[in-house]
Coordinates of N, CA and C in Angstrom, one line a residue:
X10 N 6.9 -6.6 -31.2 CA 6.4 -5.3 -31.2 C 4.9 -5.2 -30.9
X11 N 3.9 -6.1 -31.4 CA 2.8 -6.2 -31.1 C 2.6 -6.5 -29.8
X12 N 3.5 -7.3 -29.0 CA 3.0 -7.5 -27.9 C 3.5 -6.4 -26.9
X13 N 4.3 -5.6 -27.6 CA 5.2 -4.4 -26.5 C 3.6 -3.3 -26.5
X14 N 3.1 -3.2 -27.5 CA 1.7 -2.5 -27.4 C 0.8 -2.6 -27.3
X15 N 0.8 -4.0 -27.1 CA -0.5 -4.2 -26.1 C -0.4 -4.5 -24.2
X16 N 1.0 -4.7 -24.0 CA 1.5 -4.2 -22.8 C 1.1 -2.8 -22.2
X17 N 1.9 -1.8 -23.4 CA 1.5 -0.4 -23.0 C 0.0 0.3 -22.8
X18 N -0.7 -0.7 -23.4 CA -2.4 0.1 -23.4 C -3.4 -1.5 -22.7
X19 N -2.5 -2.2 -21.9 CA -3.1 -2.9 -21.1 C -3.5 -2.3 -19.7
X20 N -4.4 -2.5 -19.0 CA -4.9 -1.9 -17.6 C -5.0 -2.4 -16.6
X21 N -3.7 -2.6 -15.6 CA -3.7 -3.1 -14.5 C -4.3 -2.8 -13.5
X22 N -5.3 -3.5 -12.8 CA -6.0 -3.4 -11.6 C -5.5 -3.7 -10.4
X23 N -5.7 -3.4 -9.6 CA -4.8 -3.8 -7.7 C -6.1 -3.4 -7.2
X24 N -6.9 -4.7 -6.4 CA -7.6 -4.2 -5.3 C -7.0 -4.8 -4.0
X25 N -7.0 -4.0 -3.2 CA -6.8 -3.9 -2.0 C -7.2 -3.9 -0.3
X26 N -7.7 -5.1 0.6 CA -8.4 -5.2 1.4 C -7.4 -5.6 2.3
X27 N -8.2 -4.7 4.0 CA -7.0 -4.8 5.1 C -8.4 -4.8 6.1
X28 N -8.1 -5.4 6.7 CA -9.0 -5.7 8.2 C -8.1 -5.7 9.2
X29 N -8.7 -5.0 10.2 CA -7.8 -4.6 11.8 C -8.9 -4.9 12.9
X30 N -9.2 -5.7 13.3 CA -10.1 -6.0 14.3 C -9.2 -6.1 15.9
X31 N -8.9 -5.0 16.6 CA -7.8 -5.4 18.4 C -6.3 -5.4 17.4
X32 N -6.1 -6.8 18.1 CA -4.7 -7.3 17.7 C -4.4 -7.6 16.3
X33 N -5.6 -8.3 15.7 CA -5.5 -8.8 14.7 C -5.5 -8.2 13.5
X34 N -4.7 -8.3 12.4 CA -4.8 -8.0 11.1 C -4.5 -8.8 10.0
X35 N -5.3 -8.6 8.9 CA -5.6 -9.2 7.7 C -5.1 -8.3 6.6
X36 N -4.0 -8.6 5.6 CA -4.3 -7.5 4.4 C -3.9 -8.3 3.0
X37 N -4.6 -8.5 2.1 CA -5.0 -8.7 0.5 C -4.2 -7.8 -0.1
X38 N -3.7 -8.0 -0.9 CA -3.8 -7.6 -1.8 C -3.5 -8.8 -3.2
X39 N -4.2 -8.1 -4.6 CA -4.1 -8.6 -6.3 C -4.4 -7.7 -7.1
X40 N -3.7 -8.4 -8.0 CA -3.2 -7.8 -9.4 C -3.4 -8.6 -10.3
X41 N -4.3 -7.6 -11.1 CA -5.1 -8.4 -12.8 C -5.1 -8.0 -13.3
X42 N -4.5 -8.2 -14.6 CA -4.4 -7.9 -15.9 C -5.5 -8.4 -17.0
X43 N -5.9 -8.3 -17.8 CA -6.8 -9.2 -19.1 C -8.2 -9.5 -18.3
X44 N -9.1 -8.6 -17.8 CA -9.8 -8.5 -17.5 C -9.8 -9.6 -16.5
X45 N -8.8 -10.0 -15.5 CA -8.7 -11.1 -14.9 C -8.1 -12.4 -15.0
X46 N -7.5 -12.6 -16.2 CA -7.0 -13.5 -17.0 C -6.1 -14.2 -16.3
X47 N -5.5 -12.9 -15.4 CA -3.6 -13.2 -14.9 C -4.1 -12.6 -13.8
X48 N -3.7 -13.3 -12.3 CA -4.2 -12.5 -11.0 C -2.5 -13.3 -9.9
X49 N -2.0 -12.0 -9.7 CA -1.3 -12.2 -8.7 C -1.8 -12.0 -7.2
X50 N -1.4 -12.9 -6.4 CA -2.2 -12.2 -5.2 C -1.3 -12.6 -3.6
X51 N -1.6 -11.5 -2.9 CA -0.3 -11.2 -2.0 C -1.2 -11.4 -0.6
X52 N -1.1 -12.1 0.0 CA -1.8 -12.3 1.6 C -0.6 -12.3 2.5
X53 N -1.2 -11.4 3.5 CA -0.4 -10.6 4.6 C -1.4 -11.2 6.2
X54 N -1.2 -12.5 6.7 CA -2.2 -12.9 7.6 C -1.7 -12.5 9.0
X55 N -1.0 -12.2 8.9 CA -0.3 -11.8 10.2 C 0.8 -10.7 10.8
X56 N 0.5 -10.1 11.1 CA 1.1 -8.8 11.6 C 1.4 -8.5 12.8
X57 N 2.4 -8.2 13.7 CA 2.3 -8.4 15.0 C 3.9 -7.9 15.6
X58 N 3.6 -7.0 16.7 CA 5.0 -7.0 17.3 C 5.7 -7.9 18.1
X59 N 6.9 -8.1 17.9 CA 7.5 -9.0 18.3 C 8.1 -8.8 19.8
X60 N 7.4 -10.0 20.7 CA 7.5 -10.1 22.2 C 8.6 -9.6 23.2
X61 N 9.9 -10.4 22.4 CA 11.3 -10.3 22.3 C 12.3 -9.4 21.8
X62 N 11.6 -8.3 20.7 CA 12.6 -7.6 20.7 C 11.7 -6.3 20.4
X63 N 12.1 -5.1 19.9 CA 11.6 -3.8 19.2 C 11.7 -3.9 17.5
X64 N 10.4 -5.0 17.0 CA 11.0 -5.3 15.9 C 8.7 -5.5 15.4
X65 N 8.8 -5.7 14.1 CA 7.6 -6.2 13.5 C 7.9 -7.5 13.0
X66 N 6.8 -8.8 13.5 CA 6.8 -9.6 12.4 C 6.0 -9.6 11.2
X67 N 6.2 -10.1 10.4 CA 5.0 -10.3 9.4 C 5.2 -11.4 8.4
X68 N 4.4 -11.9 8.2 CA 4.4 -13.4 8.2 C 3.4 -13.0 6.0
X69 N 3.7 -13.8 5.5 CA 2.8 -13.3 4.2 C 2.7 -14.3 3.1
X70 N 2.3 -14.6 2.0 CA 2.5 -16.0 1.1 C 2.1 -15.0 -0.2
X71 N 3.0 -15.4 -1.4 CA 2.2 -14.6 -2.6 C 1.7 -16.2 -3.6
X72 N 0.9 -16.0 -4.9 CA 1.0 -16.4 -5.4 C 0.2 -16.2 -6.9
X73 N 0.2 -17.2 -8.3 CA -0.7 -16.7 -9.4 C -1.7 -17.5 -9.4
X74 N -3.0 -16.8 -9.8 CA -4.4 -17.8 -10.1 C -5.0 -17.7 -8.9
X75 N -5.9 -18.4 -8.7 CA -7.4 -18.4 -8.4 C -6.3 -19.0 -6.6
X76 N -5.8 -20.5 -7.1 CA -5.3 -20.9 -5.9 C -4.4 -21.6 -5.5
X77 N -4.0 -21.1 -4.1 CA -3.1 -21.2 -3.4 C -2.2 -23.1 -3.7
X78 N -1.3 -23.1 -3.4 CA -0.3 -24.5 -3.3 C -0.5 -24.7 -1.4
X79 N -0.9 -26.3 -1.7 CA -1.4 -26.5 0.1 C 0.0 -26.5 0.7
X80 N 1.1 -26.8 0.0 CA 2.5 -26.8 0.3 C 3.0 -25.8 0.5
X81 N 2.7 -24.5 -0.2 CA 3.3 -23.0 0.0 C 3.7 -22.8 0.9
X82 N 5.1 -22.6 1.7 CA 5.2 -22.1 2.9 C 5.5 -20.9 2.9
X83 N 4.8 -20.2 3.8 CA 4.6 -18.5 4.3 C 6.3 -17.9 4.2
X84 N 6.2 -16.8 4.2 CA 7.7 -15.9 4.4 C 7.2 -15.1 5.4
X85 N 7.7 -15.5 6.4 CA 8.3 -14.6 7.8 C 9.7 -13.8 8.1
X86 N 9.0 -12.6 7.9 CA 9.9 -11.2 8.1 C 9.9 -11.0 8.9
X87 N 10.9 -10.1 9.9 CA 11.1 -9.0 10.5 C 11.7 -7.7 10.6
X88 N 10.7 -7.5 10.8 CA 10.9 -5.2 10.4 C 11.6 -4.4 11.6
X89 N 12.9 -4.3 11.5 CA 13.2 -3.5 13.1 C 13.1 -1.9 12.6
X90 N 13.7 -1.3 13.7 CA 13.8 0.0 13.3 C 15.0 0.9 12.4
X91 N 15.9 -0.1 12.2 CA 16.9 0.4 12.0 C 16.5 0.0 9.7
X92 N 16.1 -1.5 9.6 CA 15.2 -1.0 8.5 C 14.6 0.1 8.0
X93 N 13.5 0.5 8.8 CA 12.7 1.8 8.4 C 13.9 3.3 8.7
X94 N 15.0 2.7 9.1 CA 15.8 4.1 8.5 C 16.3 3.9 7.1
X95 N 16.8 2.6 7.1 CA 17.3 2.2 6.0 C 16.2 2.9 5.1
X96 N 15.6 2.5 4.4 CA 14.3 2.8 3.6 C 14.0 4.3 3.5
X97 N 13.5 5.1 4.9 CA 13.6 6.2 4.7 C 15.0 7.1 4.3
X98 N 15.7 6.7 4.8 CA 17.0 7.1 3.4 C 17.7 7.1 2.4
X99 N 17.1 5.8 1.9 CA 17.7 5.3 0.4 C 16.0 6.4 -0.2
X100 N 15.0 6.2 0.0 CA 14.5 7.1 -0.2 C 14.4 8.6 0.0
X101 N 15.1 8.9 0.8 CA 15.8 10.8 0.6 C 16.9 10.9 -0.7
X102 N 17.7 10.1 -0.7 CA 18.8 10.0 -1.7 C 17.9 10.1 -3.2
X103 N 16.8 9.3 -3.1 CA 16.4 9.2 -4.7 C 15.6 10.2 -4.8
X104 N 14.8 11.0 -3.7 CA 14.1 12.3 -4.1 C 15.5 13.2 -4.2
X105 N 16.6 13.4 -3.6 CA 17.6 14.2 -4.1 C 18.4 14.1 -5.2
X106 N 18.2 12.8 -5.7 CA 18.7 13.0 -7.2 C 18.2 13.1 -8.4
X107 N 16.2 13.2 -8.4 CA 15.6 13.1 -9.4 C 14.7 14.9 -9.3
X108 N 15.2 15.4 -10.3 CA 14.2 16.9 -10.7 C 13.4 16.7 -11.1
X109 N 12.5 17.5 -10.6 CA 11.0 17.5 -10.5 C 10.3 16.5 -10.4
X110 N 10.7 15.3 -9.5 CA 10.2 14.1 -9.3 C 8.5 14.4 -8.8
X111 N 8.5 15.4 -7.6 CA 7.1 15.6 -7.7 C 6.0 16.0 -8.8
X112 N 6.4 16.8 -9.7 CA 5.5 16.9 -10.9 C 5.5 15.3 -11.8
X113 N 6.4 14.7 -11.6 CA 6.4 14.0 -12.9 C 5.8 12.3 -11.6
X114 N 5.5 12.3 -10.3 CA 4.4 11.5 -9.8 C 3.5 12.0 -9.7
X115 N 3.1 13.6 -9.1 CA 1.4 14.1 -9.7 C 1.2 13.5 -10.7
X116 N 1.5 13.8 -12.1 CA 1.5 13.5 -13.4 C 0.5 11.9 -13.3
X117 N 1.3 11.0 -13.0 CA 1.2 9.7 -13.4 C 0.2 9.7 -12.1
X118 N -0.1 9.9 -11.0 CA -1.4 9.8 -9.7 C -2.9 10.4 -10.6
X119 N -2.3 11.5 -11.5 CA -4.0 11.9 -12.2 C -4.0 10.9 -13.0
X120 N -3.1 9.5 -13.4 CA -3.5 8.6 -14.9 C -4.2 7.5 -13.6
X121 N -4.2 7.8 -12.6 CA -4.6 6.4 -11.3 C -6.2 6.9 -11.9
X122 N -7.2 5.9 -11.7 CA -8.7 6.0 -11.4 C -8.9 5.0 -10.1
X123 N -9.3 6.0 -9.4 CA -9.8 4.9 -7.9 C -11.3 4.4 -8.0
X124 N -11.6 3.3 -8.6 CA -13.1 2.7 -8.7 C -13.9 2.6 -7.7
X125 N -13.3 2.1 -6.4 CA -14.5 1.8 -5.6 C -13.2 1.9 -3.8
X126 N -13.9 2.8 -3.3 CA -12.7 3.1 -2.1 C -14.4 2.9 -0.8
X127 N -13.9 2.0 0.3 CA -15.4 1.6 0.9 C -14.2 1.9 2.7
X128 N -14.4 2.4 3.3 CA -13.5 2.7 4.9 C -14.3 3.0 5.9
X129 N -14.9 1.5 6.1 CA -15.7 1.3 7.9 C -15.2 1.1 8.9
X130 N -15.3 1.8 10.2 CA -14.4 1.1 11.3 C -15.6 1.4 11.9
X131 N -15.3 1.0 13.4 CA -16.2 0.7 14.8 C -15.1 0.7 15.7
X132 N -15.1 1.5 16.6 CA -14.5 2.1 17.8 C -15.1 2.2 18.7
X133 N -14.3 2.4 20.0 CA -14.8 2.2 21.2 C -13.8 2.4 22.0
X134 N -13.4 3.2 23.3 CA -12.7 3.5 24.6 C -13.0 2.8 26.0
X135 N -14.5 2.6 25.8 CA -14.8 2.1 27.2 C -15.3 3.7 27.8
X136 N -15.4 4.8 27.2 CA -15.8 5.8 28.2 C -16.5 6.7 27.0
X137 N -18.0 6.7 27.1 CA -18.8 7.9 26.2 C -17.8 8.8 25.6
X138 N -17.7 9.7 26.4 CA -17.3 10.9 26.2 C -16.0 11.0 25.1
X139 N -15.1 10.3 25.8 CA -13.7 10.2 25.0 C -14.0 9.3 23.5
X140 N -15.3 8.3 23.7 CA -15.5 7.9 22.5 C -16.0 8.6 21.2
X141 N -16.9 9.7 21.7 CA -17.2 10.5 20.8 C -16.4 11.6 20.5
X142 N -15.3 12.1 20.9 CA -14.2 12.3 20.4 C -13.6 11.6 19.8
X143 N -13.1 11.0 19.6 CA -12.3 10.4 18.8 C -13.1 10.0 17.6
X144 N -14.4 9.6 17.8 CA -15.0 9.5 16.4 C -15.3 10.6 15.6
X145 N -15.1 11.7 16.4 CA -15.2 13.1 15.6 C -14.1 12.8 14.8
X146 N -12.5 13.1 15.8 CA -11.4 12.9 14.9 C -11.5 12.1 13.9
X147 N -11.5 10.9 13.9 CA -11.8 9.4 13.4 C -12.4 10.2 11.8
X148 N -13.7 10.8 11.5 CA -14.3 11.9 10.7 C -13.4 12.6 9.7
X149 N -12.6 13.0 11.1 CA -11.9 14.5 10.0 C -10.7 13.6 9.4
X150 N -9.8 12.7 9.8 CA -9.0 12.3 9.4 C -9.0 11.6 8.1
X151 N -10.4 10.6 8.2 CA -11.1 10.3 6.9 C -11.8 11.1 6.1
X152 N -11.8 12.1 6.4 CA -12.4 13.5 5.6 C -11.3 14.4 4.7
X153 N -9.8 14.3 5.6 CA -8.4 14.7 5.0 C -7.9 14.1 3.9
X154 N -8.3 12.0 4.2 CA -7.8 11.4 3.3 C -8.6 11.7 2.1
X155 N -9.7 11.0 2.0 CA -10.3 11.4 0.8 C -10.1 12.9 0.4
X156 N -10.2 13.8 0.9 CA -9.6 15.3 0.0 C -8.1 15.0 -0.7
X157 N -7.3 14.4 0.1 CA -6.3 14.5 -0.9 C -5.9 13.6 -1.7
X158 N -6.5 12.3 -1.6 CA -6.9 11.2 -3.1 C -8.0 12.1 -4.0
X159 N -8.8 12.5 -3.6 CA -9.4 13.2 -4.8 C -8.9 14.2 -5.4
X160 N -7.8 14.7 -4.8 CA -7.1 16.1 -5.6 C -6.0 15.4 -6.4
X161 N -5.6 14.3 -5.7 CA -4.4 13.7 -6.8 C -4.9 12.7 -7.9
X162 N -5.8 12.0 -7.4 CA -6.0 10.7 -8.2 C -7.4 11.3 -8.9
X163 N -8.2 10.2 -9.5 CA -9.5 10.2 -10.3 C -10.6 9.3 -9.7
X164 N -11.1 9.9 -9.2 CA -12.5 9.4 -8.0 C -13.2 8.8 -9.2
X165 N -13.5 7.3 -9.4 CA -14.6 7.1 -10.5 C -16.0 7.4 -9.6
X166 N -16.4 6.9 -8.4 CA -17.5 7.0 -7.9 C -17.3 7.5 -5.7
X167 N -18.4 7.9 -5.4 CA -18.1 8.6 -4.3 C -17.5 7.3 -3.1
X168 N -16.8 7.8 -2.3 CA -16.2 6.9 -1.2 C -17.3 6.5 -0.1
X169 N -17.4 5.4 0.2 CA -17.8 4.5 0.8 C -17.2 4.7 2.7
X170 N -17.8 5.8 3.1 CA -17.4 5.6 4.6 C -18.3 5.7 5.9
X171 N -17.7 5.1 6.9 CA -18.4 5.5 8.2 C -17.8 5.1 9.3
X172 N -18.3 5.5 10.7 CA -17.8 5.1 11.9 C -18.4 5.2 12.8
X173 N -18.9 3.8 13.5 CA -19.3 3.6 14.3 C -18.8 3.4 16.0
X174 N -19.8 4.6 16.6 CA -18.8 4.3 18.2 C -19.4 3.5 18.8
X175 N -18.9 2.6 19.3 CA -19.3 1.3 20.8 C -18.9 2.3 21.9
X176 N -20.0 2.8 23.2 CA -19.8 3.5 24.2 C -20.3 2.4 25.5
X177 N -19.9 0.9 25.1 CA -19.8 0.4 26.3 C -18.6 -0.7 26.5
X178 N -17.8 -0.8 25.4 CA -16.9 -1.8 25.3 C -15.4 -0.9 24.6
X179 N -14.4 -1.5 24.9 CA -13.3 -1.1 24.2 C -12.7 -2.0 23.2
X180 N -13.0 -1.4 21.8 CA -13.0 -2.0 20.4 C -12.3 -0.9 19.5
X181 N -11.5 -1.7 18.7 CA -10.8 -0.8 17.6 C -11.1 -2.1 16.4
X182 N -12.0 -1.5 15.4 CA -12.1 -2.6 14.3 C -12.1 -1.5 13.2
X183 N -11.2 -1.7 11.8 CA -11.6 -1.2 10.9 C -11.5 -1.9 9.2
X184 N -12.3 -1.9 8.4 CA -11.9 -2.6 6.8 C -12.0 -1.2 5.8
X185 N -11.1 -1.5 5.4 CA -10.5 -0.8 4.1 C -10.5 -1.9 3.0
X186 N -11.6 -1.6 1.6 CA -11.3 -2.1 0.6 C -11.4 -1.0 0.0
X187 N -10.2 -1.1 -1.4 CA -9.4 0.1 -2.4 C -9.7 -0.9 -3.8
X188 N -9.9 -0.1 -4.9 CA -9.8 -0.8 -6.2 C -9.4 0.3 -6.8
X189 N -7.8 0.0 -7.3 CA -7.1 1.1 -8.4 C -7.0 0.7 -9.7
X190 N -6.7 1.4 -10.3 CA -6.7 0.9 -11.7 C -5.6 2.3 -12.5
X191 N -4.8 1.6 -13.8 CA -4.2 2.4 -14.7 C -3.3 1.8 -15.8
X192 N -2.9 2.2 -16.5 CA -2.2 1.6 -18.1 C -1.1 1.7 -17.4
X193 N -0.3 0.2 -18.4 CA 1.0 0.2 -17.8 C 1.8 0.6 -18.3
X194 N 1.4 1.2 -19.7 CA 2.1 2.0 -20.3 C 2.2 3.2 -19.8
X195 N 1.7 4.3 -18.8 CA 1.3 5.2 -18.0 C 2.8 4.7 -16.8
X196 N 3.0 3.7 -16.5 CA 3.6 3.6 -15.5 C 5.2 3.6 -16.1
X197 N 5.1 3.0 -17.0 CA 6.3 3.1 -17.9 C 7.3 4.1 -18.3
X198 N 5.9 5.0 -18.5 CA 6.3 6.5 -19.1 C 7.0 7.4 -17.6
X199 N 6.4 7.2 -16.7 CA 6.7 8.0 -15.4 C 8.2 7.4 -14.9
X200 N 8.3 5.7 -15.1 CA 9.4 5.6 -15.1 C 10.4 5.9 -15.6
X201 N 10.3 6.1 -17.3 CA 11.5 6.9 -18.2 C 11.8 8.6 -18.1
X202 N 10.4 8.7 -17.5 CA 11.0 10.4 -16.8 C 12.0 10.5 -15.6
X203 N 11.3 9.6 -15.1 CA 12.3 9.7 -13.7 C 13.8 9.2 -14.3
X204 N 14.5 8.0 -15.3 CA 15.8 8.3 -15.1 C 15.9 9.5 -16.2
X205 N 14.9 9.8 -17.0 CA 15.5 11.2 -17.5 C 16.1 12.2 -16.8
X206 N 15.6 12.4 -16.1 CA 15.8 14.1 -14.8 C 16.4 13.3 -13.6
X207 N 17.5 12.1 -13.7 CA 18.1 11.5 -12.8 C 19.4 12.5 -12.9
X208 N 20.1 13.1 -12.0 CA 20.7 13.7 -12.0 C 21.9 13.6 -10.6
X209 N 23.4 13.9 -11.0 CA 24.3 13.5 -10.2 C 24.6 11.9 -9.5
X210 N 24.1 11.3 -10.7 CA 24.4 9.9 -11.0 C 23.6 9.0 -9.6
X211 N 24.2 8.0 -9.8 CA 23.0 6.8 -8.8 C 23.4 7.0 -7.5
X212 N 22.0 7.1 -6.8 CA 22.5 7.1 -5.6 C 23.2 5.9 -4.6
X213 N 23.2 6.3 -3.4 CA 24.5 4.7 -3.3 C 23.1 4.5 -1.7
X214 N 22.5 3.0 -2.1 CA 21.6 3.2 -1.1 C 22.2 2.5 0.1
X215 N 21.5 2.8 1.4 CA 22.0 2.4 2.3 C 21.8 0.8 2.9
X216 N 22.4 0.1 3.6 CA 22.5 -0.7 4.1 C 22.5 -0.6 6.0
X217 N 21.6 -2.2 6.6 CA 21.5 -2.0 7.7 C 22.7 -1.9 8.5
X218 N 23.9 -2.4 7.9 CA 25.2 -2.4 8.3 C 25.4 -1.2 9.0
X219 N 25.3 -0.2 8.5 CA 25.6 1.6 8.4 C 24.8 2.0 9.4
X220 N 24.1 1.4 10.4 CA 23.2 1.9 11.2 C 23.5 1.1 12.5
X221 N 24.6 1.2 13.1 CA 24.9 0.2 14.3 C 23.9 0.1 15.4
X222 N 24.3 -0.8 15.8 CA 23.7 -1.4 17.7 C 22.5 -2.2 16.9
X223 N 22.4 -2.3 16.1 CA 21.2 -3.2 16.1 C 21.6 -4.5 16.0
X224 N 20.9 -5.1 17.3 CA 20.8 -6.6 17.7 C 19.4 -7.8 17.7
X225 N 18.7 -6.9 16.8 CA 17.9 -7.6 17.1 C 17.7 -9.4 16.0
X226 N 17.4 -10.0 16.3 CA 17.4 -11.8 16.4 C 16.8 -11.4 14.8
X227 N 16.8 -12.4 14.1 CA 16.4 -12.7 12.8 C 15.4 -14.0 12.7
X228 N 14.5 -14.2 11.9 CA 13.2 -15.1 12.1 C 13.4 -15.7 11.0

């Protein structure tokens, strides 16, 4: 019992860093509990479309503590398209079976506090003009994001952004680091609402089977 309550009023942290430099991408993510005590951590080194087919690879390694096993060997996925139906369906089904699912995730997004949100990129076209367009856009788009993380979530401190245009080279670089934080008892609670207001029983999720012609090779 004592440990069920200090579960519930314990504060899970997830920071979050993704680097996009051209082709390449980097993305971090961990998770700590006990002011750091317990750190799970998820590296995403490689991201890339695949040559051969209409598919994503992505290549990733998780693990606990400070560090890594030299022996770990990576997990190599591939993401086609017929997945991301998959997904986007089994998720239509669960927003159709749960009432008032969007109040009761507002709810639990105002128990989120976002501590430290930092979104620099450096861009470039190769052509002035078109470059300073897009860094307008580039502006407003990160001007949309942050309005609607501050209307749902809890801004501890102001967002960390900018964008720089290169008007003599063609460059797409950007880093996104995120630091979230919230009780997991908070997370708990949103989950016993949801099967509360679970309604017309489970849904039946889909499988890639159900989505024919897909041929694409497995990694």
């Amino acid at each position: 019992m004592f440990l069920f309550i200090v579960i519930i009023f314990t504060k899970l942290t997830i920071l979050l860093n993704y680097y996009h430099h051209n082709d390449n991408d980097d993305l971090k993510v961990e998770f700590r509990i006990w002011f750091g005590l317990i750190k799970y951590k998820i590296t995403v080194p490689l991201i890339k479309i695949d040559d051969n087919s209409p598919s994503m690879v992505v290549q990733s390694h998780a693990h606990f503590g400070e560090k890594q096993e030299d022996n770990q060997e990576p997990t190599v996925s591939q993401i086609t398209h017929n997945d991301l139906l998959t997904k986007l369906q089994n998720g239509r089904e669960v927003l159709q079976k749960v009432v008032h699912m969007h109040v009761i995730v507002r709810k639990f997004f105002q128990k989120i506090s976002v501590k430290k949100l930092e979104w620099h990129s450096l861009m470039g076209v190769g052509d002035a003009a078109h470059t300073g367009m897009l860094a307008g856009a580039l502006w407003a788009v990160k001007g949309g994001i942050v309005g609607w993380l501050s209307h749902y979530f809890r801004l501890k401190e102001m967002p960390h952004l900018s964008v720089t245009p290169h008007f003599q080279a063609t460059v797409i670089q950007t880093r996104i680091t995120c630091m979230f934080q919230f009780r997991i008892g908070h997370a708990i609670l949103a989950g016993l609402k949801l099967i509360k207001f679970w309604k017309g029983g489970k849904p039946r999720p889909k499988s890639k089977a159900e989505f024919p012609g897909d041929k694409t090779k497995s990694v």
